[in-house]
Structure formats: C-alpha cells, structure tokens
Coordinates of C-alpha atoms in Angstrom, one line a residue:
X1050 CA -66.2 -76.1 32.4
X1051 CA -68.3 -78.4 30.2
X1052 CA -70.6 -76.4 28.7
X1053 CA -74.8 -77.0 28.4
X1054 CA -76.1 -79.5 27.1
X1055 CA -72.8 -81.6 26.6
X1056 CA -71.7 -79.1 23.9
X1057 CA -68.0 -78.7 23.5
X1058 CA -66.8 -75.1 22.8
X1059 CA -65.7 -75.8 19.2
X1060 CA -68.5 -77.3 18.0
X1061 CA -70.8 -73.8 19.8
X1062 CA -68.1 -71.3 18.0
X1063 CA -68.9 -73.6 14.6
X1064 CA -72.1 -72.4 14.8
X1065 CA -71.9 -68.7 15.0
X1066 CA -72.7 -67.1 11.8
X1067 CA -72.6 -63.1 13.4
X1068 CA -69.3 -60.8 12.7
X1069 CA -66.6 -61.8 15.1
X1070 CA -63.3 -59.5 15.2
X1071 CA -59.9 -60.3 17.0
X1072 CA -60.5 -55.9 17.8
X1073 CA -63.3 -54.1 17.5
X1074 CA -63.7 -50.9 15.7
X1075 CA -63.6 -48.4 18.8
X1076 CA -60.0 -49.4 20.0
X1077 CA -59.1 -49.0 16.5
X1078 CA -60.3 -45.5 16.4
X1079 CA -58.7 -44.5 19.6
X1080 CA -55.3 -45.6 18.4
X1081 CA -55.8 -44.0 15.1
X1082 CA -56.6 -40.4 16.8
X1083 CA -53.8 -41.3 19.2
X1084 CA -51.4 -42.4 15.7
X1085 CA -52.6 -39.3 13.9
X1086 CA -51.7 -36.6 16.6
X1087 CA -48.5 -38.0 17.8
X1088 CA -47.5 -37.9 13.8
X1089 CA -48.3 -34.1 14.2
X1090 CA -45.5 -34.0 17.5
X1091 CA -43.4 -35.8 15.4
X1092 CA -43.5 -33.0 12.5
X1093 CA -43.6 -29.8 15.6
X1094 CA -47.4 -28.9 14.6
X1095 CA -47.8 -28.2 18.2
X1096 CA -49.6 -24.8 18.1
X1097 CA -52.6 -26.4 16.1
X1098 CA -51.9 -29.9 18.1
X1099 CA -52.6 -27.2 21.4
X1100 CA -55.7 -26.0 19.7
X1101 CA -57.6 -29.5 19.0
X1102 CA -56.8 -30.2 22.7
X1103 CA -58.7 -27.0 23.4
X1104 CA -61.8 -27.4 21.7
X1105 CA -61.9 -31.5 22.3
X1106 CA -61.7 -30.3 26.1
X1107 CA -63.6 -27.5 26.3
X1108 CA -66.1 -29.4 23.8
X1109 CA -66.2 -32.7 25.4
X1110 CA -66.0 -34.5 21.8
X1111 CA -66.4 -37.9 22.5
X1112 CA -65.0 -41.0 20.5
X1113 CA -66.8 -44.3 20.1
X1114 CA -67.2 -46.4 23.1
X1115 CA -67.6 -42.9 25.2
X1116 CA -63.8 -42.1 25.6
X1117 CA -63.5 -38.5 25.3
X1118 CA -60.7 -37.3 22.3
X1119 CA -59.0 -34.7 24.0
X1120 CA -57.2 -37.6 26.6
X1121 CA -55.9 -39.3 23.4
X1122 CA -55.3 -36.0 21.5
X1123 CA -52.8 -35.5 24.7
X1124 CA -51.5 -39.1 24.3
X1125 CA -50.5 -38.5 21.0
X1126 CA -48.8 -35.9 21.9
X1127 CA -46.9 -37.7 24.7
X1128 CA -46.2 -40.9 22.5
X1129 CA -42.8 -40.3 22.2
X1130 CA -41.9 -40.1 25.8
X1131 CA -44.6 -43.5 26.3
X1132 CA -42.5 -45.4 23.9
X1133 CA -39.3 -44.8 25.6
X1134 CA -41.0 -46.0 28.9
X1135 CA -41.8 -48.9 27.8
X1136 CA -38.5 -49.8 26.5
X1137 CA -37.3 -48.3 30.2
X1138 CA -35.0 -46.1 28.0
X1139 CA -34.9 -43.2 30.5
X1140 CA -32.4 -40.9 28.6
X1141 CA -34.6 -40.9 25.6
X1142 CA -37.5 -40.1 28.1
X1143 CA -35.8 -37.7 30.0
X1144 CA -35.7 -35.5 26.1
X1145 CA -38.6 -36.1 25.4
X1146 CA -39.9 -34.8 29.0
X1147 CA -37.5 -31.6 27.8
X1148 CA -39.8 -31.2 24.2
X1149 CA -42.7 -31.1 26.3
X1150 CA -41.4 -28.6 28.8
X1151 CA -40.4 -26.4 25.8
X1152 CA -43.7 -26.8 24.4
X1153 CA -45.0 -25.0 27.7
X1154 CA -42.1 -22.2 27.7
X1155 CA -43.4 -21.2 24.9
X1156 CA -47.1 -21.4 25.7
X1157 CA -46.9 -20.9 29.8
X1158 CA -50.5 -19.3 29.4
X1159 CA -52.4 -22.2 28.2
X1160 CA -53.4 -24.5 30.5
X1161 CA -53.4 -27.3 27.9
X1162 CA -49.5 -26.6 27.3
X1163 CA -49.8 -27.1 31.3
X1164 CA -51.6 -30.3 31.0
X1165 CA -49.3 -32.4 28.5
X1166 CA -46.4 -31.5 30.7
X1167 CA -47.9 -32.2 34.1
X1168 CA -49.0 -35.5 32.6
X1169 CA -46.1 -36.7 31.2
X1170 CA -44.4 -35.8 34.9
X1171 CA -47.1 -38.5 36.2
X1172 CA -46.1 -41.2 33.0
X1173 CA -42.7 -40.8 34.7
X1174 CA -43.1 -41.0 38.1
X1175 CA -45.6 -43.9 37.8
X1176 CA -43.3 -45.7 35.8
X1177 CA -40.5 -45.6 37.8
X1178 CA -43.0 -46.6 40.7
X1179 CA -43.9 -50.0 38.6
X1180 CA -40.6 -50.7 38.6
X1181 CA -40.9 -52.4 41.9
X1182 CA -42.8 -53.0 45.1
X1183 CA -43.4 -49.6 46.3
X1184 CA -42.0 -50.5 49.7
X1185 CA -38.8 -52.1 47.9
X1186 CA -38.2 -48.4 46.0
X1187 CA -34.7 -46.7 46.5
X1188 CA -34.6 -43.6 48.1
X1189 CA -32.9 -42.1 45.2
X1190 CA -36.3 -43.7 42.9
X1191 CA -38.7 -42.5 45.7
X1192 CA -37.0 -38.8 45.6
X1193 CA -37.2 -39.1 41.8
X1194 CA -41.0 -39.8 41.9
X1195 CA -42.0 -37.6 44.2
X1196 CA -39.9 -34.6 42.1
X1197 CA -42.0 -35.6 39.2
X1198 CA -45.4 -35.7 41.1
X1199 CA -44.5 -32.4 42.8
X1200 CA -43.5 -30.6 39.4
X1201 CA -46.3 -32.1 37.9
X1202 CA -49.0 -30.5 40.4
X1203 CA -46.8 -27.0 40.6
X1204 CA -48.5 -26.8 37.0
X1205 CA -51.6 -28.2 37.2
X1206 CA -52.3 -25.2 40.6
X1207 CA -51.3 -23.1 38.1
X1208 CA -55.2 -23.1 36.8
X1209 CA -58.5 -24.0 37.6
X1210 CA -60.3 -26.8 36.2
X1211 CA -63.7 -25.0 36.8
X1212 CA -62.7 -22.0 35.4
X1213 CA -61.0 -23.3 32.6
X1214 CA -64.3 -25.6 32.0
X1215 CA -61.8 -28.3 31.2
X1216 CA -62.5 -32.1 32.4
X1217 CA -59.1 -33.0 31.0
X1218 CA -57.4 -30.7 33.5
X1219 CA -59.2 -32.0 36.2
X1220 CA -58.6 -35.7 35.4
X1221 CA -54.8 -34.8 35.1
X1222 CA -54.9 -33.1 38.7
X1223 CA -56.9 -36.3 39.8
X1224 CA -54.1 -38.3 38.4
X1225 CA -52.1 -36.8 41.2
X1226 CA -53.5 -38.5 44.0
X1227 CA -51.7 -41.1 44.2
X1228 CA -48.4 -39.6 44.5
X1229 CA -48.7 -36.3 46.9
X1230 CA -49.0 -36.5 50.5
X1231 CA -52.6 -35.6 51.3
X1232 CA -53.9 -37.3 48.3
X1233 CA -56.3 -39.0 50.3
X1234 CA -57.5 -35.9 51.4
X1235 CA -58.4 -34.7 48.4
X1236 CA -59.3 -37.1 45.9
X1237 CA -63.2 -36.9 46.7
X1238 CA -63.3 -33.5 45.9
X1239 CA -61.3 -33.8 43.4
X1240 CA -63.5 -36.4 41.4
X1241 CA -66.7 -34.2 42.4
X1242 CA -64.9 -31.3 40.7
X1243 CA -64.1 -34.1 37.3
X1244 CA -67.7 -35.3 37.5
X1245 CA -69.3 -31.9 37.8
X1246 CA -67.2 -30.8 34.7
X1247 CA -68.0 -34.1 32.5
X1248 CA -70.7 -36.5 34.2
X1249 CA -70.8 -38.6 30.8
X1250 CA -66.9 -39.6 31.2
X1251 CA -67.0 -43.0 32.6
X1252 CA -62.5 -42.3 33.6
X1253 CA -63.5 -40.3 36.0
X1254 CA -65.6 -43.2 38.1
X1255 CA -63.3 -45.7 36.9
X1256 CA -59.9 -43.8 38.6
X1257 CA -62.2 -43.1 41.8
X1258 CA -63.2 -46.6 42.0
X1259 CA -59.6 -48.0 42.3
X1260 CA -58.6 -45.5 45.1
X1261 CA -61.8 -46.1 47.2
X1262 CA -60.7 -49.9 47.1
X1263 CA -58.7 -51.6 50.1
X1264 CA -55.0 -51.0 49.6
X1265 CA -55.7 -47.6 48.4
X1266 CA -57.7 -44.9 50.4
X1267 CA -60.9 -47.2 50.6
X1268 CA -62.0 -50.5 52.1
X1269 CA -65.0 -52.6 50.9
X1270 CA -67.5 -50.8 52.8
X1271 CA -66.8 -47.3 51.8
X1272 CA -66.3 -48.7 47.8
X1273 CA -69.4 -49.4 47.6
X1274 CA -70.8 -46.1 49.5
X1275 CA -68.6 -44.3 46.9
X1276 CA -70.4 -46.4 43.8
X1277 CA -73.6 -45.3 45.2
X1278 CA -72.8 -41.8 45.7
X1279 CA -71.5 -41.6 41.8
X1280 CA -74.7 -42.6 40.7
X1281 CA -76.2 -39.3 42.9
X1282 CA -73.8 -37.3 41.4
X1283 CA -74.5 -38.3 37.5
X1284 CA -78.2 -40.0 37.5
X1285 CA -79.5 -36.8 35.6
X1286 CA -77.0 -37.9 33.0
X1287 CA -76.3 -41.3 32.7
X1288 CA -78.8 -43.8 35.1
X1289 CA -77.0 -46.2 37.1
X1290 CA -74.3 -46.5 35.3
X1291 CA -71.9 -45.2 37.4
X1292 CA -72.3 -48.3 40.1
X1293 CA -71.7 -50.3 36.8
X1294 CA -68.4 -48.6 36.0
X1295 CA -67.6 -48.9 40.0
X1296 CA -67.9 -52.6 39.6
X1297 CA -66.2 -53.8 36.5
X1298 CA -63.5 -51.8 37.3
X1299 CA -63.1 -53.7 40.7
X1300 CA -63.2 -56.8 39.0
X1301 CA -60.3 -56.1 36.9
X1302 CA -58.4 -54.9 39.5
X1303 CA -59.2 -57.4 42.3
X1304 CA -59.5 -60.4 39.8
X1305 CA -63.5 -60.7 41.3
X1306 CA -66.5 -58.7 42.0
X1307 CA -66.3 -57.1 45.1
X1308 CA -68.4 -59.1 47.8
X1309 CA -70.1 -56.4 48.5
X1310 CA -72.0 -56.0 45.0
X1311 CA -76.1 -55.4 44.7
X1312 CA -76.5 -57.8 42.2
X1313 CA -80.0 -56.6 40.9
X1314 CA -78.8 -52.7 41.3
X1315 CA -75.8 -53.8 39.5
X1316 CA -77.7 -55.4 36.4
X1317 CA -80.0 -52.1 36.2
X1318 CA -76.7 -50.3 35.9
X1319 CA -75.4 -52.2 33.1
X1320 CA -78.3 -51.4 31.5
X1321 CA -77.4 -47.8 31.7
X1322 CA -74.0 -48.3 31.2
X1323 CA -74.2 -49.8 27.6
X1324 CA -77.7 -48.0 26.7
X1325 CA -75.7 -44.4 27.5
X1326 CA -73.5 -45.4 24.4
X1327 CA -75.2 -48.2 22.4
X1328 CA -71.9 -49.1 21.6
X1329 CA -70.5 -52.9 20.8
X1330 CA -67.4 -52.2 22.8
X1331 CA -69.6 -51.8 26.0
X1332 CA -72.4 -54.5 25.0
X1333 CA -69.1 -56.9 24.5
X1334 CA -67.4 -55.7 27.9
X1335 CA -70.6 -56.4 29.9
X1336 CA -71.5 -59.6 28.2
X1337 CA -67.7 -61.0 28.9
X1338 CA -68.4 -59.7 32.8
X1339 CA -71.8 -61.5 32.8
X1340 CA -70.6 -64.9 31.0
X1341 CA -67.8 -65.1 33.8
X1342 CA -70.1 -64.5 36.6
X1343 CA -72.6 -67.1 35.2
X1344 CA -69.7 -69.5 35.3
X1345 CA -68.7 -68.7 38.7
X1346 CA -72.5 -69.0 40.4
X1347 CA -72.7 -72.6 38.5
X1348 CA -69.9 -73.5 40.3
X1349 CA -71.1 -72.0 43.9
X1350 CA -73.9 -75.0 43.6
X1351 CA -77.4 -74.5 45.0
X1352 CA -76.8 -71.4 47.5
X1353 CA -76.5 -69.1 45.1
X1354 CA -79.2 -70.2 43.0
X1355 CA -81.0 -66.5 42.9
X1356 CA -78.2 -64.8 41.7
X1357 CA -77.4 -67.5 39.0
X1358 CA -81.5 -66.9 37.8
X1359 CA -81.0 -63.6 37.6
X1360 CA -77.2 -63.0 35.8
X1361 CA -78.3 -65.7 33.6
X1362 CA -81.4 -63.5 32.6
X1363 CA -78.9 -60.8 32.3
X1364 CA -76.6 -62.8 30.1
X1365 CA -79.6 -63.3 28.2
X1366 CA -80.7 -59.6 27.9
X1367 CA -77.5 -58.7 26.5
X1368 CA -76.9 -61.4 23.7
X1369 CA -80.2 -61.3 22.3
X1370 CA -81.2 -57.1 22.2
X1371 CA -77.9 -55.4 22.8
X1372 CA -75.1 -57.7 21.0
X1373 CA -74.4 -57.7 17.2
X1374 CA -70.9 -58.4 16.9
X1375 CA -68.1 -60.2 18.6
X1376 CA -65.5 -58.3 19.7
X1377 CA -62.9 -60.6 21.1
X1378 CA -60.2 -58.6 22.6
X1379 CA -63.4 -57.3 25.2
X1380 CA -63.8 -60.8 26.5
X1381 CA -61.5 -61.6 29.6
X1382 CA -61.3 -65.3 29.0
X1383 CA -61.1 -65.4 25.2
X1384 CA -63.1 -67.9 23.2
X1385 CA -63.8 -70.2 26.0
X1386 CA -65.9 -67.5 28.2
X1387 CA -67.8 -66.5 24.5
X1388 CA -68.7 -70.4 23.5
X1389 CA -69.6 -70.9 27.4
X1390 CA -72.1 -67.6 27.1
X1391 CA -73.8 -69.0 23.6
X1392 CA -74.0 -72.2 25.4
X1393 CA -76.0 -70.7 28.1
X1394 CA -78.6 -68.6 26.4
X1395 CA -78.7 -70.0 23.2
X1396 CA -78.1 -74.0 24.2
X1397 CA -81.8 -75.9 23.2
X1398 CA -81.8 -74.0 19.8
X1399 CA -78.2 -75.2 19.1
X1400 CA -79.8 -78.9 19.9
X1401 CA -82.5 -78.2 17.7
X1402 CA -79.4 -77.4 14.9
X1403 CA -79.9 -73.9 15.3
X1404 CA -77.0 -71.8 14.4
X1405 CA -76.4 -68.4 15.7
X1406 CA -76.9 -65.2 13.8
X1407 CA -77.2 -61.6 13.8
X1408 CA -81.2 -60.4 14.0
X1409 CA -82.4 -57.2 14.5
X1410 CA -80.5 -55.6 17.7
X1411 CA -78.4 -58.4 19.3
X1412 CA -78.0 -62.2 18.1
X1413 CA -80.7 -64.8 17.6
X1414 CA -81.3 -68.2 16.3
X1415 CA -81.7 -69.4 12.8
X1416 CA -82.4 -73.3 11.6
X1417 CA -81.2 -72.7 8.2
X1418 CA -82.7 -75.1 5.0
X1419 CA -81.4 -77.6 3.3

C-alpha cells in the first residue's frame, strides 16, 4: 500500500531514530527461564526444579510481558521431550515421556510432579494430532492420542486446582479439552475455575477464546458473549482487557478480527490490556494489530469511515504515550506494517523533515539542526 503522503517505506524507516530490536527483551527472558531450568533436567536437579514450580504457582510470579514463570519453569522441564517432537523423533520422546513419569513415581504426592507429566501426555497427543487433518488420523494415531489425553487427565483428577491454589494446574486440566469426550461440557467451568485462581493471566482468556470460536465449541455469536463475560469475571483486576485478549487472539487464529468486534469497547480494552503491564511487548503487539486494521479500513473506502477515525486515533494513542521501542518480531507484517503505522500518525511532521524519536512515554517528532 502506498503509504501517506507519497512516502515510500524506506525512506519512513530512514527516519526513525528510537531503539528498534529484531526481539525484544521479554521473549528473551522467557526463553532464558525456560534455557535455565531445562539445564537443571538436564543435570536431575528435579527435587529443587519441583520446588520453584511450587512457589512460582502457588505465588503467581509473573515474568515480563505478564507470562506467569511457573508455565515456563514446567517447559524447561519438558524441553527434552519438546525437542524430540519437533524433530518427530518419537523414540527419543517416548524416554523422555519415561524421565517424567519417573520423576512422578518418586513424587506421586505432589501435584506439580502430576502436572509436568500430564502436560507432556498433552505435548504428545497434540502432536501426533498436527500430524494430519484430524479427520484423516489413523485409528492406530487416534487410539494413541486419546491414551495420552486419558492418562494425562487420570493425573490431573488426581488433585484439585482450588485446593491446591495452583493456576498452573488448572491451565493443564484446561488443556485437556480438546482431546476428552465431553470437553465441551466442561471447558466453561473449567476456565471460571483458571480465572478465579489467576484473573491477571491473560493464557487463560487466550485458550478460552480459541475453543469458543466456530470449528471449536463456539460460533461467532457465543465468542463474543464469552469475551464479554471474561471481562465480568476479571474487571476488578484488569479493566477490559479481557475482550482485548479475546480479540487478538481471534485474529491470529482466523487471519482477521472477528466480524462481530465492538470496535470502541475493543480500543478501551487495549487500553487495559497494555496499561495492566506497561510493558513494550504488549504496547508493540497492539500497535502491530492497530497498523493492520488501519490498513484494512483504508482499503474498505468510505463505508467504514467511522471506524477508520477512530483506530486511526487509536493508532495514534499508542505510538505517541505508550510506545518507546520497536520490537519487531511483535509486528505481524514486519517492516512494511511499522513504516505504514509511522506514516499514518506521524506523516506531516516527516514532510516537515521531522524525524522520529523517542520522547517521554512513547515516540514523538524531532526537526533536528543543522
């Protein structure tokens, strides 16, 4: 899309003087906690790698960007069998299921033993799902799966969530849904029960928003009754935000917003969504969302004049008080969506010769002397 003003995207990105990084600093930190614990399964430390799950859990220590450590404390700890997965080397993955299961022989009282286990039963069974179209699966592959979903909830029933006051618990028996018979059944109590546990996690809207969509246990209608009823259940907590998580995580998973989107709810919500962390990593994931649906409304022409007003004054909101940094593996589209928001919000100074800097809580303008 040509860009305003007749700007060409190079010659925007020449003009932005503000930190840009190919990854920003919060996905580095997950993988390092993730790195750092599955060095401690490599070497056996798994009596104190059981005990930082505990108190992470029970704790609810959060990591930059709102992601909650104890999920990547217990993907550490799974690492080994991940890797063979993703090199589809199911003998190596089938050991390293057996280290796990050993791990919980040892411990079968602690639920957290419980929880690496279970989850690494899902890994497996939803890998072997991916493998094909789930109507295309083998019978041999379907029994497979549905051994691994079914040993995987025999340990999750073995405790309570509640009464173990452990949102990582609940998110693994959440994680079930998709693979037991009366998942559907279940899944909205079993989000209530992850939500009333942690109503900061943003997982626990984002893995409810994908089953309430069509194809799953949901249509469009009931998606977005779910995305309102989130926001009852955590408004105390975090605003809006929850209709915002709702959202984006349709639009990665359907390619689009859903039709049935509030547009001005949905900007509130943004609001609360990066303002409940004040993190870069959600300022640059909301911006990327906004710049694409500013590009789309252009092209819709005249109808949709309303909604372009006001995601442009969205657009605008975020790049000048919330932004400071670029963070390029958040934007969807790469470069081309980043140079196309600049050119939007910060187009007539960049006629003037204006380049683009950092200034005070987001990104101004600056006409620098010569």
């Amino acid at each position: 899309m040509d860009l305003l003003d007749g700007f060409k995207a190079d010659q925007v990105l020449a003009r932005l003087d503000a930190p840009v990084m190919r990854e920003g600093p919060e996905r580095t930190e997950w993988q390092c906690v993730r790195d750092d614990h599955a060095a401690m399964a490599a070497a056996g430390e798994w009596t104190d790698l059981l005990e930082a799950l505990r108190y992470t859990d029970q704790e609810r220590v959060m990591a930059s960007g709102g992601r909650r450590v104890a999920p990547l404390i217990s993907e550490g700890m799974r690492a080994g069998l991940s890797l063979a997965i993703s090199k589809a080397d199911w003998t190596t993955a089938k050991a390293e299921l057996a280290v796990l299961g050993s791990v919980y022989e040892k411990n079968p009282e602690d639920y957290c033993a419980a929880q690496v286990l279970a989850q690494a039963h899902v890994d497996l069974a939803e890998a072997k799902r991916g493998q094909t179209a789930l109507s295309q699966l083998s019978n041999e592959t379907l029994a497979e799966t549905s051994a691994h979903y079914n040993a995987a909830e025999d340990l999750v029933t073995l405790f309570d969530p509640i009464e173990e006051m452990s949102p990582l618990l609940a998110a693994t028996r959440y994680a079930l849904v998709g693979g037991i018979e009366d998942g559907g059944a279940v899944c909205r109590e079993w989000y209530e029960d992850w939500c009333d546990l942690d109503p900061e996690d943003a997982a626990a809207h984002a893995a409810h928003a994908v089953n309430m969509l069509p194809g799953w246990y949901g249509s469009l209608s009931a998606f977005e009754r779910e995305a309102r009823r989130a926001v009852r259940l955590t408004d105390g907590v975090t605003g809006k935000a929850a209709y915002a998580i709702y959202h984006l995580t349709a639009a990665r998973t359907l390619g689009d917003l859903s039709p049935t989107i509030d547009h001005g709810f949905f900007f509130e919500a943004l609001g609360d969504y990066q303002s409940a962390t004040g993190c870069q990593y959600r300022a640059n994931v909301t911006a990327s969302l906004l710049s694409g649906l500013v590009m789309d409304l252009r092209n819709a022409g005249p109808t949709m004049a309303y909604q372009l007003t006001k995601s442009r004054a969205a657009l605008s909101d975020v790049l000048w008080n919330r932004l400071r940094e670029i963070q390029l593996d958040c934007w969807d589209h790469g470069t081309a969506s980043l140079a196309f928001a600049l050119a939007e919000v910060f187009g007539p100074a960049l006629k003037r010769g204006a380049r683009i800097v950092r200034r005070g809580d987001g990104l101004g303008t600056l006409v620098r002397r010569t």
